[in-house]
Coordinates of C-alpha atoms in Angstrom, one line a residue:
Chain L
M249 CA -0.1 0.1 0.0
L250 CA 2.9 2.4 1.1
D251 CA 4.7 1.4 -2.2
F252 CA 1.6 2.2 -4.2
L253 CA 1.3 5.7 -2.6
K254 CA 4.9 6.4 -3.1
T255 CA 4.5 5.6 -6.9
L256 CA 1.5 7.9 -7.0
V257 CA 3.3 10.8 -5.3
A258 CA 6.3 10.3 -7.4
S259 CA 4.3 10.2 -10.6
F260 CA 2.4 13.4 -9.6
Q261 CA 5.8 15.0 -8.8
D262 CA 7.1 14.1 -12.3
F263 CA 3.9 15.5 -13.8
L264 CA 4.4 18.9 -12.1
F265 CA 8.1 18.9 -13.1
L266 CA 7.0 18.4 -16.7
A267 CA 4.3 21.0 -16.4
G268 CA 6.7 23.5 -14.8
R269 CA 9.4 23.0 -17.5
S270 CA 6.6 23.4 -20.3
F271 CA 5.4 26.7 -18.8
K272 CA 8.9 28.0 -18.3
N273 CA 9.5 27.2 -21.9
L274 CA 6.6 29.6 -23.0
V275 CA 9.1 32.5 -22.3
R276 CA 12.4 30.8 -23.2
R277 CA 13.8 30.8 -26.8
P278 CA 13.6 29.1 -29.2
H279 CA 9.9 29.1 -29.8
Y280 CA 8.5 26.6 -32.3
Y281 CA 5.7 28.6 -33.8
D282 CA 5.3 26.2 -36.8
D283 CA 4.7 23.4 -34.4
V284 CA 2.0 25.4 -32.5
F285 CA 0.2 26.2 -35.7
L286 CA 0.4 22.7 -36.9
Q287 CA -1.0 21.3 -33.5
M288 CA -3.8 24.1 -33.5
D289 CA -4.7 22.7 -36.9
I290 CA -4.7 19.1 -35.7
I291 CA -6.4 19.7 -32.3
G292 CA -8.6 22.6 -33.3
V293 CA -9.7 22.2 -36.9
G294 CA -9.3 18.3 -36.6
S295 CA -11.8 18.2 -33.7
L296 CA -14.3 20.6 -35.1
P297 CA -16.8 18.1 -36.7
I298 CA -17.0 15.7 -33.7
V299 CA -17.5 18.8 -31.3
A300 CA -20.0 20.4 -33.6
L301 CA -21.9 17.1 -33.8
T302 CA -21.8 16.4 -30.1
G303 CA -22.7 20.0 -29.3
G304 CA -25.7 20.0 -31.6
F305 CA -27.1 16.7 -30.2
S306 CA -26.5 17.7 -26.6
G307 CA -28.6 20.9 -27.1
M308 CA -31.3 18.8 -28.6
I309 CA -31.3 16.2 -25.9
I310 CA -31.4 18.8 -23.1
A311 CA -34.3 20.8 -24.9
L312 CA -36.3 17.5 -25.2
Q313 CA -35.7 16.3 -21.7
M314 CA -36.3 19.8 -20.2
A315 CA -39.4 20.4 -22.3
R316 CA -41.2 17.6 -20.5
A317 CA -40.0 18.5 -17.0
L318 CA -40.8 22.0 -17.5
N319 CA -44.2 21.4 -18.9
T320 CA -45.2 19.7 -15.7
Y321 CA -44.7 23.2 -14.0
G322 CA -46.3 25.3 -16.9
A323 CA -42.8 26.8 -17.3
S324 CA -41.9 25.4 -20.8
S325 CA -40.9 28.9 -22.0
Q326 CA -37.8 28.7 -19.7
V327 CA -36.5 26.0 -21.9
S328 CA -34.0 28.5 -23.6
S329 CA -32.5 29.9 -20.2
I330 CA -32.0 26.4 -18.9
V331 CA -30.3 25.0 -22.0
T332 CA -28.2 28.2 -22.3
L333 CA -26.9 27.9 -18.6
T334 CA -26.3 24.2 -18.8
L335 CA -24.4 24.3 -22.0
V336 CA -22.4 27.5 -21.3
R337 CA -21.5 26.8 -17.7
E338 CA -21.0 23.1 -17.5
L339 CA -21.9 20.7 -20.5
G340 CA -20.1 22.6 -23.2
P341 CA -16.8 22.9 -21.6
V342 CA -16.8 19.4 -20.1
L343 CA -18.2 17.6 -23.1
T344 CA -15.9 19.2 -25.4
A345 CA -12.9 18.6 -23.1
L346 CA -13.8 14.9 -22.7
L347 CA -14.1 14.7 -26.6
V348 CA -10.8 16.3 -27.2
A349 CA -9.2 14.2 -24.4
G350 CA -10.5 11.1 -26.1
R351 CA -9.2 12.2 -29.5
N352 CA -6.2 14.1 -28.6
A353 CA -4.8 13.1 -25.3
S354 CA -4.6 9.7 -26.9
G355 CA -3.2 11.0 -30.1
I356 CA -0.5 12.9 -28.3
A357 CA 0.4 10.1 -25.9
S358 CA 0.6 7.4 -28.8
E359 CA 2.7 9.9 -31.0
L360 CA 5.1 10.7 -28.3
G361 CA 5.1 7.1 -26.9
S362 CA 6.0 5.8 -30.3
M363 CA 8.8 8.4 -30.5
K364 CA 10.1 7.3 -27.2
V365 CA 10.1 3.6 -27.8
T366 CA 11.9 4.1 -31.3
E367 CA 14.6 6.2 -29.7
Q368 CA 13.3 9.5 -31.4
I369 CA 13.1 11.4 -28.2
D370 CA 16.7 10.5 -27.3
A371 CA 17.8 11.5 -30.8
M372 CA 16.1 14.8 -30.4
R373 CA 18.0 15.3 -27.1
A374 CA 21.2 14.2 -28.7
L375 CA 20.7 16.6 -31.6
G376 CA 20.6 19.5 -29.1
T377 CA 16.8 20.1 -29.0
D378 CA 14.8 20.0 -25.8
P379 CA 11.9 17.5 -26.3
V380 CA 9.8 19.4 -23.8
Q381 CA 10.3 22.7 -25.7
K382 CA 9.8 21.1 -29.1
L383 CA 7.0 18.6 -28.4
V384 CA 5.2 19.5 -25.1
T385 CA 5.0 23.4 -25.1
P386 CA 3.5 23.5 -28.6
R387 CA 0.9 21.0 -27.8
L388 CA 0.1 22.9 -24.5
T389 CA -0.2 26.2 -26.2
A390 CA -2.3 24.9 -29.0
T391 CA -4.7 22.8 -26.8
A392 CA -5.1 25.6 -24.3
L393 CA -5.9 28.2 -27.1
M394 CA -8.1 25.8 -29.3
L395 CA -10.2 24.3 -26.5
P396 CA -12.1 27.5 -25.5
C397 CA -12.7 28.1 -29.3
L398 CA -14.0 24.6 -29.7
T399 CA -16.2 25.1 -26.6
V400 CA -17.8 28.3 -28.0
V401 CA -18.7 26.5 -31.3
A402 CA -20.0 23.5 -29.3
D403 CA -22.1 26.0 -27.3
A404 CA -23.5 27.9 -30.2
I405 CA -24.3 24.7 -32.1
G406 CA -25.9 23.3 -29.0
L407 CA -28.1 26.4 -28.6
F408 CA -29.2 26.1 -32.3
G409 CA -30.0 22.3 -31.7
A410 CA -32.1 23.3 -28.7
Y411 CA -33.7 25.9 -30.8
L412 CA -34.7 23.4 -33.6
I413 CA -36.5 21.3 -30.9
A414 CA -38.0 24.0 -28.8
V415 CA -39.2 26.4 -31.5
P416 CA -39.9 24.6 -34.8
L417 CA -40.6 21.1 -33.5
L418 CA -42.4 21.6 -30.0
H419 CA -43.6 25.3 -30.4
L420 CA -42.7 26.0 -26.7
I421 CA -41.6 29.3 -27.4
D422 CA -41.3 31.8 -30.4
S423 CA -38.0 32.4 -32.1
G424 CA -37.4 36.0 -31.1
A425 CA -38.1 35.2 -27.4
Y426 CA -35.8 32.1 -27.4
W427 CA -32.8 34.1 -28.4
S428 CA -33.6 37.0 -26.2
M429 CA -34.1 34.8 -23.1
S430 CA -31.1 33.0 -23.9
W431 CA -28.9 36.0 -24.0
R432 CA -30.5 37.7 -20.9
S433 CA -30.0 34.4 -18.8
L434 CA -26.2 34.8 -19.2
V435 CA -24.1 36.9 -16.7
M436 CA -20.5 37.5 -16.7
N437 CA -19.8 34.7 -14.2
D438 CA -21.3 32.2 -16.7
L439 CA -19.3 33.4 -19.6
A440 CA -16.0 33.4 -17.4
Q441 CA -16.5 29.8 -16.3
G442 CA -17.5 28.8 -19.8
L443 CA -14.1 30.2 -21.0
I444 CA -11.8 29.6 -18.3
K445 CA -12.8 26.1 -17.8
P446 CA -11.9 24.8 -21.2
F447 CA -8.6 26.8 -21.1
I448 CA -7.6 24.9 -17.9
F449 CA -9.0 21.7 -19.5
G450 CA -6.9 22.2 -22.6
M451 CA -3.7 22.5 -20.5
I452 CA -4.7 19.2 -18.6
I453 CA -5.4 17.3 -21.8
A454 CA -2.0 18.3 -23.4
L455 CA 0.1 17.8 -20.4
V456 CA -1.5 14.4 -19.3
G457 CA -1.2 13.3 -23.0
C458 CA 2.5 14.3 -23.1
Y459 CA 3.3 13.0 -19.7
Y460 CA 2.1 9.5 -20.5
G461 CA 3.6 9.6 -23.8
L462 CA 7.2 10.6 -22.6
R463 CA 7.3 8.0 -19.9
T464 CA 6.2 5.1 -22.3
T465 CA 8.3 1.9 -22.0
G466 CA 8.0 -1.5 -23.3
G467 CA 7.5 -1.2 -27.0
T468 CA 4.3 -1.2 -29.0
Q469 CA 2.2 -2.6 -26.1
G470 CA 3.6 0.2 -24.0
V471 CA 2.4 2.7 -26.4
G472 CA -1.2 1.3 -26.1
H473 CA -1.0 1.1 -22.4
A474 CA 0.2 4.8 -22.4
T475 CA -2.5 5.8 -24.8
T476 CA -5.3 4.4 -22.6
Q477 CA -3.8 5.7 -19.4
A478 CA -3.7 9.1 -20.8
V479 CA -7.4 9.1 -21.8
V480 CA -8.5 7.8 -18.4
A481 CA -6.3 10.1 -16.5
A482 CA -7.3 13.1 -18.5
S483 CA -11.1 12.3 -18.1
I484 CA -10.8 12.0 -14.4
W485 CA -8.8 15.2 -14.1
I486 CA -11.3 17.1 -16.2
F487 CA -14.2 16.1 -13.8
F488 CA -12.1 16.6 -10.6
V489 CA -11.1 20.2 -11.8
A490 CA -14.6 21.0 -13.0
L491 CA -15.9 20.2 -9.6
L492 CA -13.2 22.4 -8.1
M493 CA -13.9 25.2 -10.3
D494 CA -17.7 24.9 -9.8
K495 CA -17.0 25.2 -6.2
I496 CA -15.0 28.4 -6.8
F497 CA -17.4 29.9 -9.4
V498 CA -20.6 29.1 -7.5
G499 CA -19.0 30.8 -4.3
L500 CA -18.5 34.0 -6.3
Chain Q
M1269 CA 30.3 26.1 -25.8
P1270 CA 32.8 23.5 -27.1
N1271 CA 36.4 24.4 -27.1
D1272 CA 38.6 24.0 -30.0
P1273 CA 39.1 20.2 -30.4
A1274 CA 42.6 20.6 -31.6
S1275 CA 43.5 22.0 -28.1
G1276 CA 43.1 18.9 -26.0
P1277 CA 41.3 15.7 -25.6
I1278 CA 37.7 15.6 -27.1
L1279 CA 36.4 13.5 -24.4
E1280 CA 37.6 12.4 -21.0
F1281 CA 35.9 9.8 -18.6
E1282 CA 37.3 10.0 -15.0
K1283 CA 36.3 7.2 -12.7
V1284 CA 32.7 7.2 -14.0
S1285 CA 30.1 5.1 -12.4
L1286 CA 26.4 4.6 -12.8
R1287 CA 24.0 2.2 -10.9
Y1288 CA 20.6 1.1 -11.8
G1289 CA 19.2 -0.3 -8.5
D1290 CA 21.4 -3.0 -7.4
S1291 CA 23.4 -3.4 -10.7
W1292 CA 26.2 -1.4 -12.1
A1293 CA 25.5 0.0 -15.7
L1294 CA 29.1 1.7 -15.6
R1295 CA 31.6 1.0 -13.1
D1296 CA 34.9 3.0 -12.6
I1297 CA 35.2 3.9 -16.3
S1298 CA 38.2 6.0 -17.3
L1299 CA 39.0 6.8 -21.1
T1300 CA 40.4 9.5 -23.1
L1301 CA 39.7 10.2 -26.8
N1302 CA 41.7 12.7 -29.0
P1303 CA 40.8 14.1 -32.4
G1304 CA 41.0 11.5 -35.2
E1305 CA 41.1 8.6 -32.7
T1306 CA 38.7 5.7 -32.8
R1307 CA 37.5 3.4 -29.9
I1308 CA 35.7 0.1 -30.8
I1309 CA 33.7 -1.0 -27.9
F1310 CA 32.7 -4.7 -27.6
G1311 CA 30.7 -6.5 -24.9
A1312 CA 27.9 -8.8 -24.3
A1313 CA 24.4 -7.5 -24.0
G1314 CA 23.7 -5.4 -20.9
S1315 CA 27.3 -4.9 -20.4
G1316 CA 27.0 -0.9 -20.5
K1317 CA 28.1 -0.1 -24.0
T1318 CA 25.0 1.9 -25.0
T1319 CA 24.9 3.4 -21.6
L1320 CA 28.5 4.6 -22.0
L1321 CA 27.6 6.2 -25.3
K1322 CA 24.7 8.0 -23.8
A1323 CA 26.7 9.2 -20.8
V1324 CA 29.1 11.0 -23.3
I1325 CA 26.4 13.5 -24.2
G1326 CA 24.6 13.5 -20.7
L1327 CA 21.5 11.5 -21.9
V1328 CA 21.8 9.6 -18.6
E1329 CA 23.1 10.8 -15.3
V1330 CA 26.1 9.3 -13.7
N1331 CA 26.4 8.8 -10.0
E1332 CA 30.1 9.2 -9.7
G1333 CA 33.0 10.5 -11.6
R1334 CA 33.4 13.3 -14.2
I1335 CA 33.0 13.4 -17.9
R1336 CA 34.6 16.2 -20.0
L1337 CA 33.3 16.8 -23.6
F1338 CA 35.2 19.4 -25.6
G1339 CA 36.7 20.5 -22.4
Q1340 CA 33.4 21.2 -20.6
E1341 CA 32.2 19.1 -17.8
V1342 CA 29.0 17.5 -18.9
T1343 CA 28.3 15.9 -15.2
S1344 CA 28.0 19.4 -13.8
L1345 CA 25.6 20.8 -16.3
Q1346 CA 22.0 20.9 -16.0
E1347 CA 19.8 19.3 -18.8
S1348 CA 18.9 22.6 -20.2
Q1349 CA 22.6 23.6 -20.5
R1350 CA 23.6 20.4 -22.2
F1351 CA 21.7 21.0 -25.4
G1352 CA 24.3 23.3 -26.8
L1353 CA 27.1 21.1 -26.0
R1354 CA 25.3 17.9 -27.5
S1355 CA 25.0 19.9 -30.9
G1356 CA 28.8 19.5 -31.1
A1357 CA 28.6 15.6 -31.3
G1358 CA 27.0 13.5 -33.9
V1359 CA 25.1 10.4 -32.7
L1360 CA 23.8 7.5 -34.9
F1361 CA 21.3 5.5 -32.9
Q1362 CA 20.9 1.6 -33.1
E1363 CA 17.9 1.8 -35.4
G1364 CA 18.8 5.1 -37.0
G1365 CA 16.7 7.1 -34.6
L1366 CA 15.0 8.9 -37.6
F1367 CA 11.9 11.0 -37.1
D1368 CA 9.3 9.0 -39.0
S1369 CA 7.1 12.0 -39.6
L1370 CA 9.8 13.9 -41.5
S1371 CA 11.2 13.1 -45.0
V1372 CA 14.8 12.0 -45.3
G1373 CA 15.9 15.6 -46.2
E1374 CA 14.1 17.0 -43.2
N1375 CA 15.6 14.5 -40.9
V1376 CA 19.2 15.3 -42.2
Q1377 CA 18.3 19.0 -41.9
Y1378 CA 17.0 18.9 -38.5
P1379 CA 20.4 19.4 -36.5
L1380 CA 21.2 22.4 -38.7
L1381 CA 17.8 24.2 -38.1
N1382 CA 17.0 23.2 -34.5
R1383 CA 20.3 23.4 -32.6
Q1384 CA 19.9 25.4 -29.6
R1385 CA 23.1 27.3 -30.1
G1386 CA 22.8 31.1 -31.1
D1387 CA 26.2 31.0 -32.9
T1388 CA 25.3 28.3 -35.3
E1389 CA 22.2 29.6 -37.0
T1390 CA 22.0 28.3 -40.6
S1391 CA 19.9 29.8 -43.5
P1392 CA 17.3 27.4 -45.0
E1393 CA 19.2 27.6 -48.3
D1394 CA 22.7 26.8 -46.9
A1395 CA 21.0 24.1 -44.8
E1396 CA 19.6 22.3 -48.0
K1397 CA 23.1 22.6 -49.7
R1398 CA 24.8 21.0 -46.8
V1399 CA 22.0 18.3 -46.4
R1400 CA 22.4 17.3 -50.0
E1401 CA 26.2 17.2 -49.6
A1402 CA 25.7 14.9 -46.5
L1403 CA 23.3 12.7 -48.5
R1404 CA 25.8 12.5 -51.2
F1405 CA 28.4 11.5 -48.9
V1406 CA 26.4 8.4 -47.9
E1407 CA 25.4 8.0 -51.5
L1408 CA 21.7 8.5 -51.0
E1409 CA 21.0 12.0 -52.4
Q1410 CA 18.1 10.4 -54.4
T1411 CA 16.2 9.8 -51.2
F1412 CA 15.9 13.4 -50.2
D1413 CA 12.0 13.5 -50.5
K1414 CA 11.3 10.0 -49.3
F1415 CA 10.0 9.2 -45.9
P1416 CA 12.1 6.8 -43.4
A1417 CA 9.3 4.1 -43.9
E1418 CA 9.9 4.0 -47.6
I1419 CA 13.6 3.1 -47.6
S1420 CA 15.4 -0.1 -46.4
G1421 CA 17.0 -0.6 -42.9
G1422 CA 20.5 -0.2 -44.3
M1423 CA 19.6 3.0 -46.1
R1424 CA 17.9 4.3 -42.8
R1425 CA 21.2 3.6 -41.1
R1426 CA 23.1 5.5 -43.8
V1427 CA 20.7 8.6 -43.5
G1428 CA 21.3 8.3 -39.8
I1429 CA 25.1 8.7 -40.5
A1430 CA 24.3 11.7 -42.7
R1431 CA 22.3 13.3 -40.0
A1432 CA 25.0 12.7 -37.5
I1433 CA 27.8 14.3 -39.6
V1434 CA 25.8 17.2 -41.3
T1435 CA 27.1 19.6 -38.6
E1436 CA 30.7 18.3 -39.1
P1437 CA 31.0 17.5 -35.5
P1438 CA 34.4 16.7 -34.1
L1439 CA 33.1 13.6 -32.3
V1440 CA 30.7 11.0 -33.8
L1441 CA 29.2 8.2 -31.6
Y1442 CA 27.8 5.2 -33.4
D1443 CA 25.6 2.7 -31.5
S1444 CA 25.7 -0.6 -33.3
P1445 CA 25.9 0.8 -36.9
T1446 CA 25.8 -2.6 -38.5
A1447 CA 23.4 -4.5 -36.1
G1448 CA 20.8 -6.6 -38.2
L1449 CA 22.4 -5.8 -41.7
D1450 CA 23.6 -8.2 -44.2
P1451 CA 27.5 -8.3 -44.5
I1452 CA 27.5 -6.3 -47.8
T1453 CA 25.5 -3.4 -46.3
A1454 CA 27.3 -3.6 -43.0
N1455 CA 30.6 -3.3 -44.8
L1456 CA 29.2 -0.3 -46.8
I1457 CA 28.2 1.4 -43.5
M1458 CA 31.8 0.9 -42.0
A1459 CA 33.4 2.1 -45.1
L1460 CA 31.4 5.3 -44.6
V1461 CA 32.3 5.4 -41.0
A1462 CA 36.0 5.1 -41.9
K1463 CA 35.5 7.7 -44.8
E1464 CA 34.0 10.3 -42.3
R1465 CA 36.9 9.7 -39.9
D1466 CA 39.7 10.1 -42.5
V1467 CA 38.2 13.0 -44.5
R1468 CA 37.4 15.2 -41.5
N1469 CA 39.7 13.7 -38.9
S1470 CA 36.8 13.2 -36.6
A1471 CA 37.0 11.1 -33.3
S1472 CA 34.5 8.1 -33.2
L1473 CA 33.2 6.0 -30.4
I1474 CA 31.7 2.7 -32.0
V1475 CA 29.6 0.2 -30.2
T1476 CA 29.5 -3.0 -32.2
H1477 CA 29.0 -6.8 -32.0
R1478 CA 31.0 -7.5 -35.3
Y1479 CA 34.7 -8.0 -35.1
Q1480 CA 35.0 -7.1 -38.8
D1481 CA 33.8 -3.4 -38.0
G1482 CA 36.9 -2.9 -35.8
E1483 CA 39.0 -4.4 -38.3
I1484 CA 37.9 -2.1 -40.9
M1485 CA 38.6 1.0 -38.8
S1486 CA 41.9 -0.4 -37.5
D1487 CA 43.4 -1.7 -40.7
F1488 CA 42.0 0.5 -43.4
R1489 CA 42.2 4.1 -44.4
Y1490 CA 39.9 6.1 -46.9
D1491 CA 41.9 7.4 -50.0
P1492 CA 40.1 10.4 -51.2
E1493 CA 41.7 10.3 -54.6
R1494 CA 40.9 6.7 -55.4
E1495 CA 37.6 7.0 -53.4
E1496 CA 38.1 3.7 -51.7
L1497 CA 39.4 2.0 -48.5
L1498 CA 43.1 1.0 -48.6
H1499 CA 44.8 -1.6 -46.3
L1500 CA 47.3 -0.1 -43.9
N1501 CA 50.6 -1.8 -44.4
G1502 CA 54.0 -1.7 -42.8
A1503 CA 55.7 0.4 -40.2
A1504 CA 54.7 3.7 -41.8
D1505 CA 51.1 3.0 -41.2
A1506 CA 51.6 1.8 -37.7
R1507 CA 50.8 5.3 -36.2
K1508 CA 47.5 5.2 -38.2
R1509 CA 46.7 1.8 -36.9
D1510 CA 47.3 2.9 -33.5
R1511 CA 44.6 5.5 -33.6
T1512 CA 42.2 2.7 -33.2
K1513 CA 41.9 1.1 -29.9
F1514 CA 39.5 -1.7 -28.6
I1515 CA 37.5 -1.7 -25.5
V1516 CA 35.8 -4.8 -24.1
M1517 CA 33.1 -4.2 -21.4
K1518 CA 31.7 -6.6 -18.8
E1519 CA 29.1 -5.8 -16.4
G1520 CA 29.7 -2.1 -16.7
Q1521 CA 33.5 -2.3 -16.5
I1522 CA 36.3 -2.0 -19.0
V1523 CA 38.0 -5.5 -18.9
F1524 CA 40.3 -4.9 -22.0
F1525 CA 41.8 -1.9 -23.6
G1526 CA 44.3 -2.2 -26.3
T1527 CA 45.2 -2.5 -30.1
R1528 CA 43.8 -5.2 -32.3
Q1529 CA 47.0 -7.2 -32.1
D1530 CA 46.6 -7.0 -28.2
L1531 CA 43.0 -8.2 -28.5
E1532 CA 43.8 -11.1 -30.5
K1533 CA 46.6 -12.1 -28.2
S1534 CA 44.3 -11.9 -25.2
T1535 CA 44.1 -15.1 -23.2
D1536 CA 41.0 -14.0 -21.2
E1537 CA 38.1 -16.2 -21.9
Y1538 CA 35.5 -13.4 -21.9
V1539 CA 37.5 -11.1 -24.2
K1540 CA 38.4 -14.1 -26.6
R1541 CA 34.7 -14.5 -27.3
F1542 CA 34.6 -11.2 -29.2
V1543 CA 37.4 -12.3 -31.6
R1544 CA 36.5 -15.9 -32.0
H1545 CA 32.8 -15.4 -32.4
E1546 CA 33.5 -13.6 -35.7
E1547 CA 35.9 -16.1 -36.8
N1548 CA 33.3 -18.8 -36.3
H1549 CA 30.7 -16.5 -38.4
A1550 CA 33.3 -16.2 -41.2
Q1551 CA 33.6 -20.0 -41.5

């Protein structure tokens, strides 16, 4: 039991060291801007279709479920406010982060893991390049910048999905009122948590993916193991940090 | 920043030890390498050969002793301070260590464009010229736009050599350059290694399992006019032969150090394995 805890603490310490070095590299030369833009394309543009689809379906499902519940109290016109708050505050950031974790934490871990087991990371160090600066910092920057953008897209498409259910399909509310109530229900606190959360989640996804990738051992089987661990760890961290942040923002 | 290699030894190990748990990866290793010299390192699997190469450029942390590379103490530098120093040494990894997402040309260009040393920035035009020269050196200029997965294992090893020498380093480290290759390709690779040493007077550390690799480095020199390897003969060439010394490692320790003649005369059962093993192969 003690050994298990020791390993856990040592792993967390290594993770913090990696995070510290990645952040330090943000202000250290050289900067690999090409790699940042490449990763933004892979993580941001590449995740757009799945994020848009999921966002749209989430909005539709929430609208359908809420319509029934709200009908009971004769408050079906409130569907727009509820969908907006649910999506912007919580579901948009968390769902998008989980999707990107599934798609990109695994991608990052397998890419870096393969490089590790085929000596490419050692080769990089031997050729005078810091792998953290070349591989981790660009992924960290790209994911932290792209996840809030993806979340905004998911929120917008989710709201549109809910609109399709609430307005043309169920006639719960008219079109103008839907958008107006949706806008009025949001306060600065909601927008702040809707954007700060994905920013933090983005950092978690990139760092967890890179951490498991860079500590891969044991050939191709090790790469598979690292990939699975990265997705599981990133998902757990996302929920844990979401809970912490909710506590902070709800307390505001 | 590396010192002028002509001013002293390129590499010095002083009582270097490294432990992994209860076992010694390196134990009390001392050696010196001057410009133009070659050390051939033999040893059983797990005897510490690759660890020794990695320790040279600080890829592994040693527990005791000092390593000086180009006059600078690697062991006292932090990881972030070592990148500049590493740029001064070329490394060929066992499987080539090529970046599989980059083309052959980009792989060879990598050290020129990504070195973390402010004084050695290379323009992209100059870099491409030097890359083509390096690929021509290993006779693979035609593979410039191909990806590592599209070329054979031997060719990957040659591209690895091109990448290791493109910055014209005063020291080149070769980790099993001929492992897993057919004899013809292996001899071609070793001819390129000897050519690199003789054309630029670079120092080399070569980890290998093949006795012939040591023979080629010890008994042949590259003639730039005839563009082929010539056998070293007579007393006049004795000094050239002496540039190549053999090291045999066992459980992290150096158990033999000397010339090829000394190696062949050794009566130690462990040391003899690395000479006779190849004789058996040749039969």
